[in-house]
PDB file of C-alpha atoms in Angstrom:
ATOM      1  CA  UNK A  19      -0.051   0.075   0.085  1.00  0.00           C
ATOM      2  CA  UNK A  20       1.363   3.370  -1.111  1.00  0.00           C
ATOM      3  CA  UNK A  21       1.499   6.329   1.413  1.00  0.00           C
ATOM      4  CA  UNK A  22      -0.840   8.110  -0.753  1.00  0.00           C
ATOM      5  CA  UNK A  23      -3.619   5.382  -0.375  1.00  0.00           C
ATOM      6  CA  UNK A  24      -3.128   5.097   3.157  1.00  0.00           C
ATOM      7  CA  UNK A  25      -3.332   8.545   3.529  1.00  0.00           C
ATOM      8  CA  UNK A  26      -6.657   8.598   1.414  1.00  0.00           C
ATOM      9  CA  UNK A  27      -7.933   5.561   3.669  1.00  0.00           C
ATOM     10  CA  UNK A  28      -7.270   7.608   6.812  1.00  0.00           C
ATOM     11  CA  UNK A  29      -8.900  11.055   5.131  1.00  0.00           C
ATOM     12  CA  UNK A  30     -11.800   8.943   4.213  1.00  0.00           C
ATOM     13  CA  UNK A  31     -12.452   7.116   7.689  1.00  0.00           C
ATOM     14  CA  UNK A  32     -15.945   7.574   8.727  1.00  0.00           C
ATOM     15  CA  UNK A  33     -16.841   9.531  11.882  1.00  0.00           C
ATOM     16  CA  UNK A  34     -17.205   6.464  14.020  1.00  0.00           C
ATOM     17  CA  UNK A  35     -13.369   6.252  13.901  1.00  0.00           C
ATOM     18  CA  UNK A  36     -12.789   9.241  15.947  1.00  0.00           C
ATOM     19  CA  UNK A  37     -10.710   8.742  19.164  1.00  0.00           C
ATOM     20  CA  UNK A  38     -12.539   7.909  22.430  1.00  0.00           C
ATOM     21  CA  UNK A  39     -13.123  11.470  24.256  1.00  0.00           C
ATOM     22  CA  UNK A  40     -11.604  11.264  28.154  1.00  0.00           C
ATOM     23  CA  UNK A  41     -13.569   9.767  30.799  1.00  0.00           C
ATOM     24  CA  UNK A  42     -15.729  12.112  32.589  1.00  0.00           C
ATOM     25  CA  UNK A  43     -13.865  13.205  35.695  1.00  0.00           C
ATOM     26  CA  UNK A  44     -16.374  12.132  38.378  1.00  0.00           C
ATOM     27  CA  UNK A  45     -13.676  12.389  41.277  1.00  0.00           C
ATOM     28  CA  UNK A  46     -15.754  14.704  43.165  1.00  0.00           C
ATOM     29  CA  UNK A  47     -18.881  13.228  43.579  1.00  0.00           C
ATOM     30  CA  UNK A  48     -17.099   9.750  44.219  1.00  0.00           C
ATOM     31  CA  UNK A  49     -15.030  10.829  46.930  1.00  0.00           C
ATOM     32  CA  UNK A  50     -18.248  12.408  48.555  1.00  0.00           C
ATOM     33  CA  UNK A  51     -19.969   9.289  48.192  1.00  0.00           C
ATOM     34  CA  UNK A  52     -16.966   7.698  49.811  1.00  0.00           C
ATOM     35  CA  UNK A  53     -17.178  10.061  52.826  1.00  0.00           C
ATOM     36  CA  UNK A  54     -20.948   8.837  52.911  1.00  0.00           C
ATOM     37  CA  UNK A  55     -20.198   5.039  52.781  1.00  0.00           C
ATOM     38  CA  UNK A  56     -17.648   5.573  55.397  1.00  0.00           C
ATOM     39  CA  UNK A  57     -20.370   7.569  57.853  1.00  0.00           C
ATOM     40  CA  UNK A  58     -23.152   5.176  56.978  1.00  0.00           C
ATOM     41  CA  UNK A  59     -24.889   3.620  60.242  1.00  0.00           C
ATOM     42  CA  UNK A  60     -26.408   0.523  58.248  1.00  0.00           C
ATOM     43  CA  UNK A  61     -25.638  -1.777  55.618  1.00  0.00           C
ATOM     44  CA  UNK A  62     -28.947  -1.072  53.597  1.00  0.00           C
ATOM     45  CA  UNK A  63     -27.598   2.711  53.924  1.00  0.00           C
ATOM     46  CA  UNK A  64     -24.109   1.799  52.655  1.00  0.00           C
ATOM     47  CA  UNK A  65     -25.613  -0.457  49.925  1.00  0.00           C
ATOM     48  CA  UNK A  66     -27.594   2.007  48.524  1.00  0.00           C
ATOM     49  CA  UNK A  67     -24.481   4.579  48.621  1.00  0.00           C
ATOM     50  CA  UNK A  68     -22.492   1.940  46.522  1.00  0.00           C
ATOM     51  CA  UNK A  69     -25.414   1.719  43.819  1.00  0.00           C
ATOM     52  CA  UNK A  70     -24.735   5.656  43.398  1.00  0.00           C
ATOM     53  CA  UNK A  71     -21.125   4.952  42.817  1.00  0.00           C
ATOM     54  CA  UNK A  72     -21.960   2.284  40.264  1.00  0.00           C
ATOM     55  CA  UNK A  73     -23.767   5.251  38.436  1.00  0.00           C
ATOM     56  CA  UNK A  74     -20.564   7.152  38.228  1.00  0.00           C
ATOM     57  CA  UNK A  75     -18.061   4.268  37.523  1.00  0.00           C
ATOM     58  CA  UNK A  76     -20.437   2.943  34.519  1.00  0.00           C
ATOM     59  CA  UNK A  77     -20.779   6.479  32.869  1.00  0.00           C
ATOM     60  CA  UNK A  78     -19.005   5.987  29.940  1.00  0.00           C
ATOM     61  CA  UNK A  79     -16.729   8.788  27.938  1.00  0.00           C
ATOM     62  CA  UNK A  80     -19.887   8.750  25.119  1.00  0.00           C
ATOM     63  CA  UNK A  81     -22.771   7.211  23.612  1.00  0.00           C
ATOM     64  CA  UNK A  82     -20.727   4.650  21.575  1.00  0.00           C
ATOM     65  CA  UNK A  83     -18.559   3.507  24.811  1.00  0.00           C
ATOM     66  CA  UNK A  84     -21.989   3.499  26.755  1.00  0.00           C
ATOM     67  CA  UNK A  85     -23.340   1.085  24.296  1.00  0.00           C
ATOM     68  CA  UNK A  86     -20.600  -1.265  24.474  1.00  0.00           C
ATOM     69  CA  UNK A  87     -20.392  -1.242  27.890  1.00  0.00           C
ATOM     70  CA  UNK A  88     -23.920  -1.789  28.135  1.00  0.00           C
ATOM     71  CA  UNK A  89     -23.665  -4.749  25.815  1.00  0.00           C
ATOM     72  CA  UNK A  90     -20.935  -6.265  27.725  1.00  0.00           C
ATOM     73  CA  UNK A  91     -22.711  -6.215  30.562  1.00  0.00           C
ATOM     74  CA  UNK A  92     -25.828  -7.605  29.218  1.00  0.00           C
ATOM     75  CA  UNK A  93     -23.611 -10.367  28.140  1.00  0.00           C
ATOM     76  CA  UNK A  94     -22.211 -11.134  31.390  1.00  0.00           C
ATOM     77  CA  UNK A  95     -25.222 -11.171  33.072  1.00  0.00           C
ATOM     78  CA  UNK A  96     -26.373 -13.651  30.579  1.00  0.00           C
ATOM     79  CA  UNK A  97     -23.422 -15.701  31.107  1.00  0.00           C
ATOM     80  CA  UNK A  98     -22.131 -15.356  28.034  1.00  0.00           C
ATOM     81  CA  UNK A  99     -18.701 -14.840  29.066  1.00  0.00           C
ATOM     82  CA  UNK A 100     -16.627 -15.011  25.586  1.00  0.00           C
ATOM     83  CA  UNK A 101     -19.246 -12.405  24.046  1.00  0.00           C
ATOM     84  CA  UNK A 102     -18.849 -10.118  27.194  1.00  0.00           C
ATOM     85  CA  UNK A 103     -14.924 -10.331  26.776  1.00  0.00           C
ATOM     86  CA  UNK A 104     -15.281  -9.440  23.214  1.00  0.00           C
ATOM     87  CA  UNK A 105     -17.468  -6.282  23.901  1.00  0.00           C
ATOM     88  CA  UNK A 106     -15.072  -5.181  26.619  1.00  0.00           C
ATOM     89  CA  UNK A 107     -12.165  -6.148  24.339  1.00  0.00           C
ATOM     90  CA  UNK A 108     -13.924  -3.654  21.944  1.00  0.00           C
ATOM     91  CA  UNK A 109     -14.734  -0.798  24.520  1.00  0.00           C
ATOM     92  CA  UNK A 110     -10.831  -1.229  25.650  1.00  0.00           C
ATOM     93  CA  UNK A 111      -9.496  -0.949  22.343  1.00  0.00           C
ATOM     94  CA  UNK A 112     -11.657   2.030  21.776  1.00  0.00           C
ATOM     95  CA  UNK A 113     -11.683   4.007  25.117  1.00  0.00           C
ATOM     96  CA  UNK A 114      -8.112   2.454  26.511  1.00  0.00           C
ATOM     97  CA  UNK A 115      -8.000   5.303  29.564  1.00  0.00           C
ATOM     98  CA  UNK A 116     -11.537   4.056  30.766  1.00  0.00           C
ATOM     99  CA  UNK A 117     -11.168   2.154  34.118  1.00  0.00           C
ATOM    100  CA  UNK A 118     -14.674   0.513  33.976  1.00  0.00           C
ATOM    101  CA  UNK A 119     -13.679  -1.354  30.598  1.00  0.00           C
ATOM    102  CA  UNK A 120     -10.869  -2.906  32.473  1.00  0.00           C
ATOM    103  CA  UNK A 121     -12.804  -3.575  35.543  1.00  0.00           C
ATOM    104  CA  UNK A 122     -15.428  -5.186  33.857  1.00  0.00           C
ATOM    105  CA  UNK A 123     -13.371  -7.324  31.546  1.00  0.00           C
ATOM    106  CA  UNK A 124     -11.360  -8.479  34.871  1.00  0.00           C
ATOM    107  CA  UNK A 125     -14.960  -9.330  36.625  1.00  0.00           C
ATOM    108  CA  UNK A 126     -15.510 -11.733  33.536  1.00  0.00           C
ATOM    109  CA  UNK A 127     -12.181 -13.679  33.799  1.00  0.00           C
ATOM    110  CA  UNK A 128     -12.896 -13.908  37.647  1.00  0.00           C
ATOM    111  CA  UNK A 129     -16.330 -15.573  37.029  1.00  0.00           C
ATOM    112  CA  UNK A 130     -14.288 -17.639  34.264  1.00  0.00           C
ATOM    113  CA  UNK A 131     -11.603 -18.496  37.417  1.00  0.00           C
ATOM    114  CA  UNK A 132      -9.033 -16.955  35.347  1.00  0.00           C
ATOM    115  CA  UNK A 133      -7.625 -14.860  38.280  1.00  0.00           C
ATOM    116  CA  UNK A 134      -4.088 -14.124  36.676  1.00  0.00           C
ATOM    117  CA  UNK A 135      -6.144 -12.462  33.820  1.00  0.00           C
ATOM    118  CA  UNK A 136      -8.613 -10.912  36.038  1.00  0.00           C
ATOM    119  CA  UNK A 137      -5.660  -9.341  38.100  1.00  0.00           C
ATOM    120  CA  UNK A 138      -3.648  -7.798  35.348  1.00  0.00           C
ATOM    121  CA  UNK A 139      -7.042  -6.017  34.358  1.00  0.00           C
ATOM    122  CA  UNK A 140      -7.792  -4.867  37.557  1.00  0.00           C
ATOM    123  CA  UNK A 141      -3.876  -3.338  37.925  1.00  0.00           C
ATOM    124  CA  UNK A 142      -5.114  -1.387  34.577  1.00  0.00           C
ATOM    125  CA  UNK A 143      -8.406   0.031  35.826  1.00  0.00           C
ATOM    126  CA  UNK A 144      -6.616   0.588  39.041  1.00  0.00           C
ATOM    127  CA  UNK A 145      -3.782   2.314  37.438  1.00  0.00           C
ATOM    128  CA  UNK A 146      -6.875   4.482  35.871  1.00  0.00           C
ATOM    129  CA  UNK A 147      -8.838   4.802  38.943  1.00  0.00           C
ATOM    130  CA  UNK A 148      -6.812   4.495  42.007  1.00  0.00           C
ATOM    131  CA  UNK A 149      -9.756   4.353  44.331  1.00  0.00           C
ATOM    132  CA  UNK A 150     -12.231   2.580  42.165  1.00  0.00           C
ATOM    133  CA  UNK A 151     -13.551   0.365  45.584  1.00  0.00           C
ATOM    134  CA  UNK A 152     -15.011  -2.300  43.411  1.00  0.00           C
ATOM    135  CA  UNK A 153     -11.626  -2.947  41.309  1.00  0.00           C
ATOM    136  CA  UNK A 154      -9.699  -3.075  44.669  1.00  0.00           C
ATOM    137  CA  UNK A 155     -12.261  -5.548  46.192  1.00  0.00           C
ATOM    138  CA  UNK A 156     -12.053  -7.286  42.970  1.00  0.00           C
ATOM    139  CA  UNK A 157      -8.279  -7.455  43.025  1.00  0.00           C
ATOM    140  CA  UNK A 158      -8.137  -8.660  46.798  1.00  0.00           C
ATOM    141  CA  UNK A 159     -10.504 -11.599  45.961  1.00  0.00           C
ATOM    142  CA  UNK A 160      -8.279 -12.563  42.755  1.00  0.00           C
ATOM    143  CA  UNK A 161      -4.996 -12.230  44.821  1.00  0.00           C
ATOM    144  CA  UNK A 162      -6.742 -14.438  47.537  1.00  0.00           C
ATOM    145  CA  UNK A 163      -7.795 -17.000  44.892  1.00  0.00           C
ATOM    146  CA  UNK A 164      -3.973 -17.019  43.486  1.00  0.00           C
ATOM    147  CA  UNK A 165      -2.930 -17.781  47.074  1.00  0.00           C
ATOM    148  CA  UNK A 166      -1.232 -14.591  47.599  1.00  0.00           C
ATOM    149  CA  UNK A 167      -2.564 -13.862  51.196  1.00  0.00           C
ATOM    150  CA  UNK A 168      -0.822 -10.966  52.454  1.00  0.00           C
ATOM    151  CA  UNK A 169      -1.263  -8.982  49.084  1.00  0.00           C
ATOM    152  CA  UNK A 170      -4.884  -9.922  49.280  1.00  0.00           C
ATOM    153  CA  UNK A 171      -5.064  -8.628  52.927  1.00  0.00           C
ATOM    154  CA  UNK A 172      -3.301  -5.469  52.045  1.00  0.00           C
ATOM    155  CA  UNK A 173      -5.489  -4.861  49.130  1.00  0.00           C
ATOM    156  CA  UNK A 174      -8.755  -5.655  50.949  1.00  0.00           C
ATOM    157  CA  UNK A 175      -7.732  -3.249  53.917  1.00  0.00           C
ATOM    158  CA  UNK A 176      -7.585  -0.412  51.294  1.00  0.00           C
ATOM    159  CA  UNK A 177     -10.859  -1.209  50.086  1.00  0.00           C
ATOM    160  CA  UNK A 178     -12.528  -1.352  53.360  1.00  0.00           C
ATOM    161  CA  UNK A 179     -10.817   1.856  54.418  1.00  0.00           C
ATOM    162  CA  UNK A 180     -12.900   3.378  51.418  1.00  0.00           C
ATOM    163  CA  UNK A 181     -16.054   1.459  52.191  1.00  0.00           C
ATOM    164  CA  UNK A 182     -16.067  -0.770  55.441  1.00  0.00           C
ATOM    165  CA  UNK A 183     -19.492  -1.925  54.663  1.00  0.00           C
ATOM    166  CA  UNK A 184     -18.320  -4.243  51.420  1.00  0.00           C
ATOM    167  CA  UNK A 185     -19.560  -7.843  51.772  1.00  0.00           C
ATOM    168  CA  UNK A 186     -16.126  -8.808  51.609  1.00  0.00           C
ATOM    169  CA  UNK A 187     -15.372  -7.744  54.908  1.00  0.00           C
ATOM    170  CA  UNK A 188     -16.436 -11.019  56.188  1.00  0.00           C
ATOM    171  CA  UNK A 189     -12.940 -12.167  54.745  1.00  0.00           C
ATOM    172  CA  UNK A 190     -11.319  -9.826  57.080  1.00  0.00           C
ATOM    173  CA  UNK A 191     -13.322 -10.605  60.359  1.00  0.00           C
ATOM    174  CA  UNK A 192     -11.271 -12.354  63.421  1.00  0.00           C
ATOM    175  CA  UNK A 193     -10.635 -15.869  62.638  1.00  0.00           C
ATOM    176  CA  UNK A 194     -11.182 -15.352  58.442  1.00  0.00           C
ATOM    177  CA  UNK A 195      -8.372 -15.909  56.046  1.00  0.00           C
ATOM    178  CA  UNK A 196      -7.713 -12.212  55.521  1.00  0.00           C
ATOM    179  CA  UNK A 197      -8.142 -10.908  59.191  1.00  0.00           C
ATOM    180  CA  UNK A 198      -5.136  -8.852  60.118  1.00  0.00           C
ATOM    181  CA  UNK A 199      -1.951 -11.184  61.128  1.00  0.00           C
ATOM    182  CA  UNK A 200      -2.252 -13.273  64.232  1.00  0.00           C
ATOM    183  CA  UNK A 201      -6.091 -12.772  63.912  1.00  0.00           C
ATOM    184  CA  UNK A 202      -6.448 -15.174  60.816  1.00  0.00           C
ATOM    185  CA  UNK A 203      -7.046 -18.826  60.807  1.00  0.00           C
TER     186      UNK A 203
END
């Protein structure tokens, strides 16, 4: 292919070939929700706050990205894990800076018990959104599944510092496998 042909193809690219816009900056409302969940007095109150966090995490950069994310989540919910991975692969290819693409693909890997792949994607998600509580929780679970207990304990502690009401908190209770050293099984 000549340079002229390549240039012509690039100039003729359809509008959908536009790059993904930057992910929305929801850091302020997420920080406010984190403070609220830390002050929550009941598990039900904390769960409602956590659901509002998902509204921000799952807010894709544009309509195209949102449609891909929604299709992937629908496929995952329908146990079409390979279809979900294809959708999340497409989302990541289109929006490589959007943390939720990696987090959702990690969840599918986790469900398939491919904990190494889940961990790699969770690290990518956390590189983009360091306080993504669900990604931290997923990372702790993946590390635990891989037998990396100390790293799992540390990661879960970080997640619980942000949201002490996470269901995974039972793993850090006295006598549980991720309890602080000396309190674990």
